[in-house]
Coordinates of C-alpha atoms and ligand atoms in Angstrom, one line a residue:
M1 CA 8.9 -44.0 -29.3
N2 CA 9.4 -40.9 -27.1
E3 CA 7.9 -40.8 -23.6
P4 CA 4.1 -40.9 -23.6
L5 CA 2.1 -37.7 -23.5
N6 CA -0.5 -37.2 -20.9
D7 CA -4.0 -36.0 -21.8
R8 CA -3.2 -32.3 -21.2
N9 CA -0.1 -32.6 -23.3
A10 CA -2.1 -34.2 -26.1
I11 CA -4.6 -31.3 -26.1
N12 CA -1.8 -28.7 -25.8
T13 CA -0.1 -30.2 -28.9
L14 CA -3.4 -30.1 -30.7
L15 CA -3.9 -26.4 -30.0
P16 CA -1.4 -25.1 -32.6
F17 CA -3.4 -26.9 -35.2
L18 CA -6.7 -25.3 -34.1
R19 CA -5.3 -21.8 -33.6
P20 CA -5.3 -20.7 -37.3
Y21 CA -9.0 -21.4 -37.5
R22 CA -10.1 -19.2 -34.5
R23 CA -12.4 -17.2 -36.7
Q24 CA -14.3 -20.3 -37.9
M25 CA -14.5 -21.6 -34.4
V26 CA -16.0 -18.4 -33.1
F27 CA -18.7 -18.5 -35.9
A28 CA -19.3 -22.2 -35.2
L29 CA -19.8 -21.5 -31.5
I30 CA -22.2 -18.7 -32.3
A31 CA -24.2 -21.1 -34.6
L32 CA -24.1 -23.7 -31.8
V33 CA -25.5 -21.3 -29.2
V34 CA -28.1 -20.0 -31.6
T35 CA -29.3 -23.5 -32.5
A36 CA -29.4 -24.7 -28.9
G37 CA -31.3 -21.5 -27.9
T38 CA -33.8 -21.9 -30.8
M39 CA -34.3 -25.5 -30.0
L40 CA -35.1 -24.6 -26.4
S41 CA -37.4 -21.8 -27.4
L42 CA -39.3 -24.3 -29.7
G43 CA -40.7 -25.8 -26.5
K44 CA -42.3 -22.5 -25.6
G45 CA -43.5 -22.3 -29.2
V46 CA -45.3 -25.6 -28.8
Q47 CA -47.0 -24.3 -25.6
F48 CA -47.9 -21.1 -27.4
L49 CA -49.3 -23.0 -30.4
I50 CA -51.5 -25.2 -28.2
D51 CA -52.7 -22.6 -25.6
Q52 CA -52.9 -19.5 -27.9
G53 CA -53.5 -21.2 -31.2
L54 CA -55.6 -24.2 -30.6
A55 CA -57.3 -23.5 -27.2
S56 CA -58.2 -19.9 -28.1
G57 CA -60.4 -21.2 -30.9
S58 CA -59.4 -18.3 -33.2
E59 CA -57.9 -18.9 -36.6
A60 CA -55.9 -15.6 -36.4
G61 CA -54.4 -16.8 -33.1
L62 CA -53.5 -20.1 -34.8
I63 CA -51.8 -18.4 -37.7
H64 CA -50.0 -16.0 -35.4
A65 CA -48.7 -18.9 -33.3
L66 CA -47.8 -20.9 -36.4
L67 CA -45.8 -18.0 -37.8
I68 CA -43.8 -17.7 -34.6
F69 CA -43.3 -21.4 -34.7
M70 CA -42.1 -21.4 -38.3
G71 CA -39.8 -18.5 -37.6
L72 CA -38.1 -20.5 -34.9
V73 CA -37.9 -23.5 -37.2
F74 CA -36.3 -21.4 -39.9
L75 CA -33.7 -20.0 -37.5
L76 CA -33.0 -23.5 -36.3
G77 CA -32.6 -24.8 -39.8
V78 CA -30.2 -22.0 -40.9
G79 CA -28.3 -22.2 -37.6
S80 CA -27.9 -26.0 -37.9
F81 CA -26.7 -25.6 -41.5
C82 CA -24.0 -23.1 -40.4
R83 CA -23.0 -25.2 -37.4
F84 CA -22.7 -28.4 -39.4
Y85 CA -20.8 -26.8 -42.2
L86 CA -18.4 -24.9 -40.0
V87 CA -17.7 -27.7 -37.5
S88 CA -17.2 -30.3 -40.2
W89 CA -15.0 -27.9 -42.2
I90 CA -12.8 -27.3 -39.1
G91 CA -12.5 -31.1 -38.5
E92 CA -11.5 -31.8 -42.0
R93 CA -9.1 -28.9 -42.3
V94 CA -7.3 -29.6 -39.0
V95 CA -6.9 -33.3 -39.8
A96 CA -5.6 -32.4 -43.3
D97 CA -3.0 -30.1 -41.6
I98 CA -2.1 -32.8 -39.1
R99 CA -1.6 -35.4 -41.8
Q100 CA 0.7 -33.0 -43.7
A101 CA 2.7 -32.0 -40.6
V102 CA 3.1 -35.7 -39.6
F103 CA 4.3 -36.8 -43.0
A104 CA 6.7 -33.8 -43.4
H105 CA 8.1 -34.6 -39.9
L106 CA 8.4 -38.3 -40.6
L107 CA 10.5 -37.7 -43.7
T108 CA 13.1 -35.9 -41.5
L109 CA 13.5 -38.8 -39.1
S110 CA 16.5 -41.1 -39.5
P111 CA 16.0 -44.7 -40.7
S112 CA 16.6 -46.0 -37.2
F113 CA 13.2 -44.6 -36.2
F114 CA 11.5 -46.8 -38.7
E115 CA 13.3 -49.9 -37.4
D116 CA 11.7 -49.4 -34.0
N117 CA 8.3 -48.3 -35.4
S118 CA 6.9 -50.3 -38.3
P119 CA 5.7 -48.3 -41.3
S120 CA 2.4 -50.1 -41.3
E121 CA 1.7 -49.1 -37.7
I122 CA 2.6 -45.5 -38.6
Q123 CA 0.4 -45.6 -41.7
S124 CA -2.5 -46.7 -39.5
R125 CA -1.8 -43.8 -37.1
I126 CA -1.9 -41.3 -40.0
T127 CA -5.0 -42.7 -41.5
T128 CA -7.2 -44.4 -38.8
D129 CA -6.3 -42.2 -35.9
T130 CA -6.6 -39.0 -37.8
T131 CA -10.0 -40.1 -39.1
L132 CA -11.1 -40.7 -35.6
L133 CA -9.8 -37.3 -34.6
Q134 CA -11.6 -35.8 -37.6
S135 CA -14.9 -37.3 -36.5
V136 CA -14.4 -36.0 -33.0
I137 CA -13.4 -32.5 -34.0
G138 CA -15.9 -32.4 -36.8
S139 CA -18.9 -33.8 -35.0
S140 CA -18.6 -35.4 -31.5
L141 CA -17.2 -32.3 -29.9
S142 CA -20.1 -30.2 -31.3
I143 CA -22.6 -32.8 -30.2
A144 CA -21.2 -32.8 -26.7
L145 CA -21.2 -29.0 -26.5
R146 CA -24.7 -28.7 -28.0
S147 CA -26.1 -31.4 -25.8
S148 CA -24.6 -29.9 -22.7
L149 CA -26.2 -26.5 -23.5
M150 CA -29.5 -28.3 -24.2
L151 CA -29.2 -30.3 -21.0
L152 CA -28.6 -27.3 -18.8
G153 CA -31.1 -25.1 -20.6
G154 CA -33.7 -27.9 -20.7
I155 CA -33.4 -28.5 -16.9
L156 CA -33.6 -24.8 -16.2
F157 CA -36.8 -24.4 -18.3
L158 CA -38.3 -27.5 -16.6
L159 CA -37.5 -26.3 -13.1
I160 CA -39.0 -22.9 -13.8
M161 CA -42.1 -24.5 -15.4
H162 CA -42.9 -27.1 -12.9
F163 CA -40.7 -28.0 -9.9
K164 CA -42.5 -31.1 -8.8
L165 CA -42.6 -32.7 -12.3
T166 CA -39.0 -31.9 -12.8
L167 CA -38.0 -33.7 -9.6
I168 CA -40.0 -36.8 -10.8
L169 CA -38.2 -36.6 -14.1
L170 CA -34.8 -36.2 -12.6
T171 CA -35.3 -39.2 -10.3
C172 CA -35.8 -41.3 -13.5
V173 CA -32.6 -40.1 -15.1
P174 CA -30.2 -42.5 -13.2
F175 CA -32.4 -45.5 -14.2
V176 CA -31.7 -44.6 -17.9
I177 CA -28.1 -43.5 -17.5
V178 CA -26.8 -46.6 -15.7
P179 CA -27.8 -49.1 -18.4
V180 CA -26.8 -46.7 -21.1
L181 CA -23.3 -46.5 -19.6
Y182 CA -23.1 -50.2 -19.0
F183 CA -24.1 -51.3 -22.4
G184 CA -22.3 -48.4 -24.0
R185 CA -19.0 -49.5 -22.5
R186 CA -19.5 -53.0 -23.8
V187 CA -20.4 -51.8 -27.2
R188 CA -17.3 -49.6 -27.3
S189 CA -14.9 -52.4 -26.3
L190 CA -16.5 -54.7 -28.9
S191 CA -16.2 -52.0 -31.5
R192 CA -12.5 -51.9 -30.9
D193 CA -12.3 -55.7 -31.2
S194 CA -14.3 -55.4 -34.4
Q195 CA -11.9 -52.8 -35.8
D196 CA -9.0 -55.1 -35.0
E197 CA -10.7 -58.0 -36.8
I198 CA -11.4 -55.8 -39.8
A199 CA -7.7 -54.8 -39.8
N200 CA -6.8 -58.5 -39.9
V201 CA -9.1 -59.0 -42.9
G202 CA -7.4 -56.2 -44.7
R203 CA -3.9 -57.5 -43.8
Y204 CA -4.7 -61.0 -45.1
L205 CA -6.2 -59.6 -48.3
S206 CA -3.3 -57.3 -49.1
Q207 CA -0.7 -60.0 -48.5
A208 CA -2.5 -62.5 -50.7
L209 CA -3.0 -59.9 -53.5
R210 CA 0.6 -58.5 -53.3
H211 CA 2.1 -61.9 -53.6
I212 CA -0.4 -63.3 -56.1
K213 CA 2.3 -65.0 -58.1
V214 CA 3.5 -67.0 -55.1
V215 CA -0.1 -67.9 -54.2
Q216 CA -0.8 -69.2 -57.7
A217 CA 2.6 -70.8 -58.2
Y218 CA 2.0 -72.9 -55.1
T219 CA -1.7 -73.4 -56.0
H220 CA -2.5 -72.1 -52.6
E221 CA -5.8 -70.5 -53.7
K222 CA -8.1 -73.0 -52.0
H223 CA -6.3 -72.9 -48.8
D224 CA -6.2 -69.1 -48.8
V225 CA -9.9 -68.8 -49.6
Q226 CA -10.6 -71.1 -46.6
R227 CA -8.3 -69.1 -44.3
F228 CA -9.7 -65.8 -45.5
A229 CA -13.2 -67.1 -44.9
N230 CA -12.2 -67.9 -41.3
T231 CA -10.8 -64.4 -40.8
V232 CA -13.9 -62.8 -42.2
D233 CA -16.1 -65.0 -40.1
Q234 CA -14.2 -64.1 -37.0
A235 CA -14.8 -60.4 -37.8
F236 CA -18.5 -61.3 -38.4
N237 CA -18.8 -63.0 -35.0
V238 CA -17.3 -60.1 -33.1
S239 CA -19.7 -57.7 -35.0
V240 CA -22.7 -59.9 -34.1
K241 CA -21.8 -59.6 -30.4
R242 CA -21.5 -55.8 -30.8
I243 CA -24.8 -55.7 -32.6
Q244 CA -26.5 -57.7 -29.9
Q245 CA -25.3 -55.3 -27.2
R246 CA -26.3 -52.4 -29.2
S247 CA -29.8 -53.8 -29.8
W248 CA -30.2 -54.4 -26.0
L249 CA -29.0 -50.8 -25.5
T250 CA -31.7 -49.4 -27.8
L251 CA -34.4 -51.6 -26.2
M252 CA -33.4 -50.5 -22.7
V253 CA -33.2 -46.8 -23.6
I254 CA -36.6 -46.8 -25.3
L255 CA -38.3 -48.7 -22.5
L256 CA -36.8 -46.9 -19.6
S257 CA -37.0 -43.4 -21.0
M258 CA -40.5 -43.8 -22.2
S259 CA -41.6 -45.3 -18.9
G260 CA -40.1 -42.3 -17.1
I261 CA -42.0 -40.0 -19.5
G262 CA -45.1 -42.1 -18.8
V263 CA -44.7 -41.6 -15.0
M264 CA -44.3 -37.9 -15.6
L265 CA -47.4 -37.8 -17.9
W266 CA -49.5 -39.5 -15.3
F267 CA -48.7 -36.9 -12.7
G268 CA -48.8 -34.1 -15.2
G269 CA -52.1 -35.3 -16.7
K270 CA -53.6 -35.3 -13.3
D271 CA -52.5 -31.7 -12.9
V272 CA -54.1 -30.8 -16.2
I273 CA -57.4 -32.5 -15.2
S274 CA -57.4 -30.6 -11.9
G275 CA -56.7 -27.4 -13.9
E276 CA -53.4 -26.7 -12.1
I277 CA -51.6 -26.4 -15.4
S278 CA -52.7 -26.0 -19.1
A279 CA -52.4 -28.6 -21.8
G280 CA -49.9 -26.4 -23.5
D281 CA -47.8 -26.4 -20.3
L282 CA -47.8 -30.2 -20.2
A283 CA -46.9 -30.4 -23.9
S284 CA -44.0 -28.1 -23.7
F285 CA -42.9 -29.9 -20.5
L286 CA -43.0 -33.1 -22.4
F287 CA -41.0 -31.4 -25.2
Y288 CA -38.2 -30.3 -22.7
S289 CA -38.2 -33.7 -21.1
I290 CA -37.4 -35.3 -24.5
V291 CA -34.8 -32.6 -25.1
V292 CA -33.1 -33.4 -21.8
A293 CA -33.3 -37.1 -22.3
G294 CA -31.9 -36.8 -25.8
A295 CA -29.1 -34.6 -24.5
V296 CA -28.2 -37.1 -21.8
A297 CA -28.1 -40.0 -24.3
A298 CA -26.0 -38.0 -26.8
I299 CA -23.5 -37.0 -24.2
S300 CA -23.1 -40.5 -22.8
E301 CA -22.6 -41.7 -26.4
V302 CA -19.9 -39.2 -27.4
M303 CA -18.0 -39.4 -24.1
G304 CA -16.5 -42.7 -25.2
E305 CA -15.6 -41.2 -28.6
L306 CA -13.9 -38.3 -26.9
Q307 CA -11.8 -40.6 -24.8
R308 CA -10.8 -42.7 -27.8
A309 CA -9.9 -39.4 -29.6
A310 CA -7.7 -38.4 -26.7
G311 CA -5.8 -41.7 -27.2
A312 CA -5.7 -41.2 -30.9
T313 CA -4.4 -37.6 -30.5
E314 CA -1.7 -38.9 -28.2
R315 CA -0.6 -41.5 -30.7
I316 CA -0.4 -38.9 -33.5
M317 CA 1.3 -36.4 -31.4
E318 CA 3.9 -39.0 -30.4
L319 CA 4.9 -39.2 -34.0
L320 CA 5.1 -35.4 -34.2
S321 CA 7.3 -35.2 -31.2
A322 CA 9.7 -38.0 -32.2
R323 CA 13.2 -36.7 -32.6
S324 CA 15.6 -37.9 -35.2
A325 CA 18.8 -39.7 -34.1
V326 CA 20.7 -37.8 -36.8
V327 CA 20.7 -34.1 -36.4
S328 CA 21.3 -31.9 -39.4
G329 CA 24.4 -29.6 -39.3
S330 CA 23.9 -25.9 -39.8
E331 CA 26.7 -25.0 -42.2
R332 CA 26.1 -24.6 -45.9
F333 CA 28.2 -26.9 -48.0
P334 CA 31.4 -25.0 -49.1
E335 CA 31.2 -25.7 -52.9
E336 CA 34.5 -23.7 -53.3
A337 CA 36.3 -26.2 -51.0
M338 CA 34.8 -29.1 -53.0
N339 CA 35.7 -27.6 -56.3
A340 CA 39.2 -26.7 -55.1
I341 CA 40.1 -30.4 -54.6
R342 CA 42.0 -31.5 -57.6
Y343 CA 42.1 -34.9 -59.3
G344 CA 44.0 -37.3 -57.1
E345 CA 43.7 -35.2 -53.9
E346 CA 41.9 -36.6 -50.9
V347 CA 38.1 -36.0 -50.9
I348 CA 36.7 -38.4 -48.3
R349 CA 38.4 -39.6 -45.1
F350 CA 37.3 -42.1 -42.5
E351 CA 39.2 -41.8 -39.2
Q352 CA 39.0 -44.5 -36.6
V353 CA 35.3 -45.0 -37.3
E354 CA 33.4 -47.5 -35.1
F355 CA 29.7 -48.0 -35.6
R356 CA 27.0 -50.2 -34.0
Y357 CA 23.4 -50.2 -35.3
P358 CA 21.1 -48.8 -32.6
S359 CA 19.1 -52.1 -32.8
R360 CA 22.2 -54.2 -32.2
P361 CA 24.3 -52.2 -29.8
D362 CA 26.5 -55.2 -28.8
H363 CA 27.7 -55.9 -32.4
A364 CA 30.1 -53.5 -34.1
A365 CA 29.2 -53.4 -37.8
L366 CA 32.3 -51.3 -38.5
K367 CA 35.5 -51.3 -36.3
N368 CA 38.4 -49.0 -36.3
L369 CA 37.9 -48.1 -39.9
S370 CA 40.4 -45.6 -41.4
F371 CA 40.9 -44.9 -45.1
S372 CA 40.6 -42.1 -47.6
I373 CA 39.4 -41.8 -51.1
K374 CA 40.9 -39.5 -53.8
Q375 CA 39.1 -37.2 -56.1
G376 CA 38.2 -39.1 -59.3
E377 CA 39.3 -42.5 -57.8
M378 CA 37.3 -45.7 -58.3
L379 CA 37.4 -47.7 -55.1
A380 CA 35.9 -51.2 -55.1
L381 CA 34.7 -52.7 -51.8
V382 CA 34.8 -56.4 -51.7
G383 CA 34.0 -58.7 -48.7
P384 CA 31.7 -61.5 -47.6
S385 CA 28.1 -60.9 -46.8
G386 CA 27.8 -58.9 -43.5
A387 CA 31.3 -57.4 -43.8
G388 CA 29.9 -53.9 -43.5
K389 CA 30.1 -52.6 -47.0
S390 CA 26.6 -51.2 -47.3
T391 CA 26.9 -49.8 -43.7
L392 CA 29.8 -47.7 -45.0
F393 CA 27.5 -46.1 -47.6
E394 CA 24.8 -45.5 -44.9
L395 CA 27.3 -43.6 -42.8
L396 CA 28.4 -41.5 -45.7
L397 CA 24.8 -40.5 -46.4
R398 CA 24.3 -39.9 -42.7
F399 CA 21.4 -42.3 -42.3
Y400 CA 23.3 -43.1 -39.1
D401 CA 26.2 -41.4 -37.2
P402 CA 29.2 -43.4 -36.0
Q403 CA 29.6 -43.7 -32.2
Q404 CA 33.3 -43.1 -32.6
G405 CA 35.6 -41.5 -35.1
K406 CA 35.1 -39.0 -37.8
I407 CA 34.1 -39.0 -41.5
S408 CA 35.2 -36.0 -43.5
L409 CA 34.2 -34.7 -46.9
A410 CA 36.2 -31.9 -48.4
N411 CA 38.2 -31.7 -45.2
Q412 CA 35.3 -31.1 -42.9
N413 CA 33.3 -33.4 -40.6
I414 CA 30.2 -34.3 -42.5
K415 CA 28.1 -33.6 -39.3
Q416 CA 28.7 -29.9 -39.8
Y417 CA 26.9 -29.7 -43.1
A418 CA 23.1 -29.3 -43.6
L419 CA 21.9 -32.9 -44.4
A420 CA 20.2 -32.0 -47.6
E421 CA 23.3 -30.3 -49.0
L422 CA 25.6 -33.1 -47.9
R423 CA 23.4 -35.7 -49.6
Q424 CA 23.2 -33.6 -52.7
H425 CA 26.9 -34.6 -53.3
F426 CA 26.2 -38.3 -53.5
A427 CA 24.3 -40.3 -56.2
L428 CA 23.3 -43.7 -54.8
V429 CA 22.6 -46.7 -57.0
P430 CA 21.2 -49.2 -54.6
Q431 CA 21.4 -53.0 -55.1
E432 CA 17.6 -53.2 -55.4
T433 CA 16.2 -50.4 -57.6
V434 CA 13.2 -48.8 -55.9
L435 CA 10.5 -47.8 -58.4
F436 CA 7.4 -45.9 -57.5
D437 CA 3.9 -46.4 -58.9
Q438 CA 4.3 -43.5 -61.3
S439 CA 5.3 -42.9 -64.9
V440 CA 8.8 -43.8 -66.2
A441 CA 9.5 -40.1 -66.6
D442 CA 8.5 -39.4 -63.0
N443 CA 10.6 -42.3 -61.8
L444 CA 13.6 -41.0 -63.6
G445 CA 12.9 -37.4 -62.5
Y446 CA 13.0 -38.5 -58.9
A447 CA 16.7 -37.8 -58.9
N448 CA 16.2 -34.2 -60.0
R449 CA 12.8 -32.6 -59.9
S450 CA 13.9 -29.6 -62.0
A451 CA 15.0 -31.8 -64.9
G452 CA 13.1 -31.2 -68.1
V453 CA 11.9 -33.9 -70.6
E454 CA 15.1 -33.5 -72.7
A455 CA 17.4 -34.0 -69.7
I456 CA 15.4 -37.0 -68.6
Q457 CA 15.6 -38.6 -72.1
D458 CA 19.3 -37.7 -72.4
A459 CA 20.0 -39.5 -69.1
A460 CA 18.0 -42.5 -70.2
E461 CA 19.9 -42.7 -73.5
K462 CA 23.3 -42.6 -71.7
A463 CA 22.1 -45.3 -69.3
N464 CA 21.1 -47.5 -72.3
A465 CA 17.5 -47.3 -71.2
H466 CA 15.9 -45.1 -73.9
D467 CA 15.3 -48.0 -76.3
F468 CA 13.4 -50.2 -74.0
I469 CA 11.5 -47.3 -72.5
T470 CA 10.2 -46.2 -76.0
R471 CA 9.1 -49.8 -76.6
L472 CA 6.8 -49.6 -73.6
D473 CA 3.0 -49.0 -74.3
K474 CA 3.2 -45.3 -73.6
G475 CA 6.9 -44.7 -73.7
Y476 CA 8.0 -42.3 -71.0
D477 CA 4.4 -41.9 -69.8
T478 CA 4.0 -45.6 -69.1
R479 CA 3.0 -46.1 -65.5
L480 CA 5.1 -48.6 -63.6
G481 CA 3.1 -50.8 -61.3
E482 CA 3.8 -50.9 -57.6
D483 CA 7.5 -52.1 -57.2
G484 CA 8.0 -51.7 -60.9
V485 CA 6.6 -55.1 -61.7
R486 CA 6.6 -54.5 -65.4
L487 CA 10.4 -54.2 -65.7
S488 CA 13.1 -56.8 -65.8
G489 CA 16.0 -56.8 -63.4
G490 CA 18.5 -55.4 -65.9
Q491 CA 16.0 -52.7 -67.0
R492 CA 15.4 -51.6 -63.4
Q493 CA 19.1 -51.3 -62.9
R494 CA 19.4 -49.1 -66.0
I495 CA 16.6 -46.9 -64.6
A496 CA 18.6 -46.5 -61.4
I497 CA 21.7 -45.6 -63.4
A498 CA 19.8 -43.0 -65.4
R499 CA 18.6 -41.6 -62.2
A500 CA 22.2 -41.2 -60.9
I501 CA 23.2 -39.6 -64.2
L502 CA 20.4 -37.2 -63.8
K503 CA 21.4 -36.3 -60.3
D504 CA 24.9 -35.4 -61.5
A505 CA 26.5 -35.6 -58.1
P506 CA 30.3 -35.6 -57.8
I507 CA 30.5 -38.8 -55.7
L508 CA 28.9 -42.0 -56.9
L509 CA 27.9 -44.8 -54.4
L510 CA 27.2 -47.9 -56.4
D511 CA 25.9 -51.1 -54.9
E512 CA 26.1 -53.6 -57.6
A513 CA 23.2 -56.0 -57.9
T514 CA 24.1 -59.5 -56.9
S515 CA 21.4 -61.2 -59.0
A516 CA 22.8 -62.7 -62.1
L517 CA 21.9 -61.0 -65.3
D518 CA 22.2 -62.7 -68.7
A519 CA 25.2 -61.7 -70.7
E520 CA 23.4 -59.2 -72.9
S521 CA 21.7 -57.4 -70.0
E522 CA 25.0 -57.5 -68.1
N523 CA 26.8 -55.8 -71.0
K524 CA 24.1 -53.2 -71.3
V525 CA 24.3 -52.4 -67.6
Q526 CA 28.1 -52.2 -67.7
A527 CA 28.0 -50.0 -70.8
A528 CA 25.5 -47.8 -68.9
L529 CA 27.9 -47.4 -66.0
V530 CA 30.7 -46.0 -68.2
P531 CA 29.2 -42.5 -68.7
L532 CA 28.0 -42.5 -65.1
M533 CA 31.4 -43.1 -63.6
K534 CA 33.3 -40.8 -65.9
G535 CA 35.0 -38.0 -64.0
R536 CA 33.4 -39.0 -60.7
T537 CA 34.8 -40.3 -57.5
T538 CA 33.2 -43.8 -57.2
L539 CA 32.8 -46.2 -54.4
V540 CA 31.4 -49.4 -55.6
I541 CA 30.4 -52.6 -53.7
A542 CA 31.7 -55.0 -56.3
H543 CA 30.1 -58.3 -57.3
R544 CA 31.4 -58.4 -60.8
L545 CA 34.9 -59.0 -62.2
A546 CA 34.7 -56.2 -64.8
T547 CA 34.2 -53.8 -61.9
V548 CA 37.2 -54.9 -59.8
L549 CA 39.4 -55.0 -62.9
N550 CA 38.4 -51.4 -63.7
A551 CA 38.9 -50.2 -60.1
D552 CA 41.9 -48.1 -59.2
R553 CA 42.0 -49.8 -55.8
I554 CA 40.2 -52.6 -54.1
M555 CA 39.5 -52.7 -50.4
V556 CA 38.8 -56.0 -48.8
M557 CA 36.5 -55.9 -45.8
D558 CA 35.6 -58.6 -43.3
Q559 CA 33.6 -58.3 -40.1
G560 CA 33.6 -54.5 -40.1
E561 CA 37.3 -54.1 -40.7
I562 CA 39.6 -53.5 -43.7
I563 CA 41.9 -56.4 -44.1
A564 CA 43.7 -55.7 -47.3
Q565 CA 43.9 -53.1 -50.1
G566 CA 45.5 -53.3 -53.6
T567 CA 44.8 -54.2 -57.2
H568 CA 43.1 -57.4 -58.3
A569 CA 46.4 -59.0 -59.3
E570 CA 48.1 -57.9 -56.0
L571 CA 45.2 -59.2 -53.8
L572 CA 45.0 -62.5 -55.6
E573 CA 48.6 -63.0 -54.5
S574 CA 48.5 -61.5 -51.0
C575 CA 45.0 -61.9 -49.6
P576 CA 43.6 -65.5 -49.2
L577 CA 40.1 -64.2 -48.4
Y578 CA 40.1 -62.1 -51.6
K579 CA 41.3 -65.1 -53.6
R580 CA 38.5 -67.2 -52.1
L581 CA 35.9 -64.6 -52.8
A582 CA 37.1 -64.0 -56.3
D583 CA 36.9 -67.7 -57.0
L584 CA 33.4 -67.9 -55.6
Q585 CA 32.0 -64.6 -56.9
F586 CA 33.5 -64.3 -60.3
S587 CA 33.0 -67.3 -62.5
Q588 CA 36.0 -69.3 -63.5
S589 CA 35.7 -68.3 -67.1
E590 CA 35.8 -64.7 -66.1
L591 CA 38.9 -65.3 -64.0
S592 CA 40.7 -67.0 -66.9
M593 CA 39.8 -63.9 -69.0
S594 CA 41.7 -61.8 -66.4
Ligands
ATP601 N1 19.5 -52.0 -39.9 C1 20.4 -52.8 -39.3 N2 20.2 -53.1 -38.0 C2 21.0 -53.9 -37.3 N3 22.1 -54.5 -37.9 C3 22.3 -54.4 -39.2 C4 21.5 -53.5 -39.9 N4 21.9 -53.5 -41.2 C5 23.0 -54.3 -41.2 N5 23.2 -54.8 -40.0 C6 24.3 -55.7 -39.6 O1 25.6 -55.0 -39.8 C7 26.5 -55.9 -40.4 C8 27.1 -55.3 -41.7 O2 26.0 -55.3 -42.6 P1 26.1 -54.7 -44.1 O3 24.8 -54.7 -44.7 O4 26.9 -53.4 -44.1 O5 27.0 -55.8 -44.8 P2 27.4 -56.0 -46.3 O6 28.9 -56.2 -46.3 O7 26.9 -54.8 -47.1 O8 26.7 -57.3 -46.7 P3 25.9 -57.7 -48.1 O9 27.0 -57.9 -49.1 O10 25.3 -59.0 -47.8 O11 25.0 -56.6 -48.4 C9 25.9 -57.2 -40.5 O12 26.3 -58.0 -39.4 C10 24.4 -56.9 -40.5 O13 23.7 -58.0 -39.9

């Protein structure tokens, strides 16, 4: 990932997300100040209630004092309502905005980014880290601010009321804070361990459930139950340690803070007895002491949260600041130039292309590759596994850029075009059809979001998919499970072909599935390809004899280089590697057919 951000940078990058909600923040701040102020005045209210209400002996005095007290309580209630609502709203809103921004940014990054950064790690950043950030913006920050106000205000009131008692109280503070910080730190580090353990539980669970068929086929259930139980127990053990520390923390805080208050009460009580201060004075002093102690405890508790949030912000902002290895060009695609290329004229050209995957810089996946493709031509790519056939597609789609050489489309370097417009000209049928957990219609419409129901059905019919789709429970509305588990291999391929038909792009990139289909499925897939290829320039990674026989030209690749070109018959004669591949890949019966 890019260079790490420091704390200030993390906050600076967060600011643009907070800025749109300045108005809400100002209101939240007002509510915060009002509630802190009211809470502090409440102490005076207690004093008033005792000295004017109770001690005066008059019922009217009591009612008067109570009314003031209730007024303050009402203000505190309304203020707290506004503060809680506004601050939580800001937290939720900002995090929602960050999630959207991160997702939108991630989709612009080239695939090489996801080779270095695993999607599950990124997923955890978008979910866990943003949740932490939300709890901080939506609560901890407001607790820290409110507690700081209360702490300062409380100490000020105490000092004004009784200097000597305040000094006694303040001497007790370190005795409370030190254990709070000590145990607090241990609790925090154990909470992190506990989170990691919970993540392990989740990982184990999702793996077992995702691959349930493998689990059951190997009758691995008992073993899995045992291993899962161990994982869960490990998480439990870490949690118990955390709970123990937390319990100690609670015990210490109660004992120490209440002892401090006891000491203060002893001195204060003596002053009341000697008549130096009133009972109301002592009660309100007690009130402010509790306020101050509460504020100190709250601040020490949320400080850790704030630190963790700074880390989380950094991790999220790293995602936002990651730059794509592939930079979109700025030129619009010249449709006229594309349309002006007549049948049989050159449309794609590779010139001296050399490419190494960023993760394997010492290995050239493509070397010195030069060839061109004509408009309307069907070019079949054949070669052993690892020859570089799929890589060629990836360069055309600009998932990666070659380190040397040039790729042109319609006589211009593909780097000059805006990425989205360039990719609009290609329809890719990958070897493995990717299906999303949505309805069949949604899965087909993936290729063209503006396509209506009729266009979708029309494409499915052309791809020989309509019949099997209508036989599904809810036809086009049937939801395909994750990874399309409810469809057979041949059916999935026909969905992919229908998608490509719907995209209606001038150039077709077809990576034939290697998995063997039964003869009937194979025929259906082949028949589906006919309308798709018609009138289009087609590059096909060929694994089937029918495909190479239909191709205008076959290009044989090996170790990133083109080693021969020609027709099937020519290559059988001239290229020993092709002959060997043909013998292996296409069954003998098929060969004899040829
Ligand atoms: N993402 C990647 N990172 C690093 N190396 C890669 C990556 N993808 C492919 N390669 C390597 O690049 C070379 C060409 O791979 P490519 O997938 O293009 O071959 P292929 O001819 O399509 O093979 P197959 O028919 O098995 O799909 C291989 O050596 C492969 O190991």
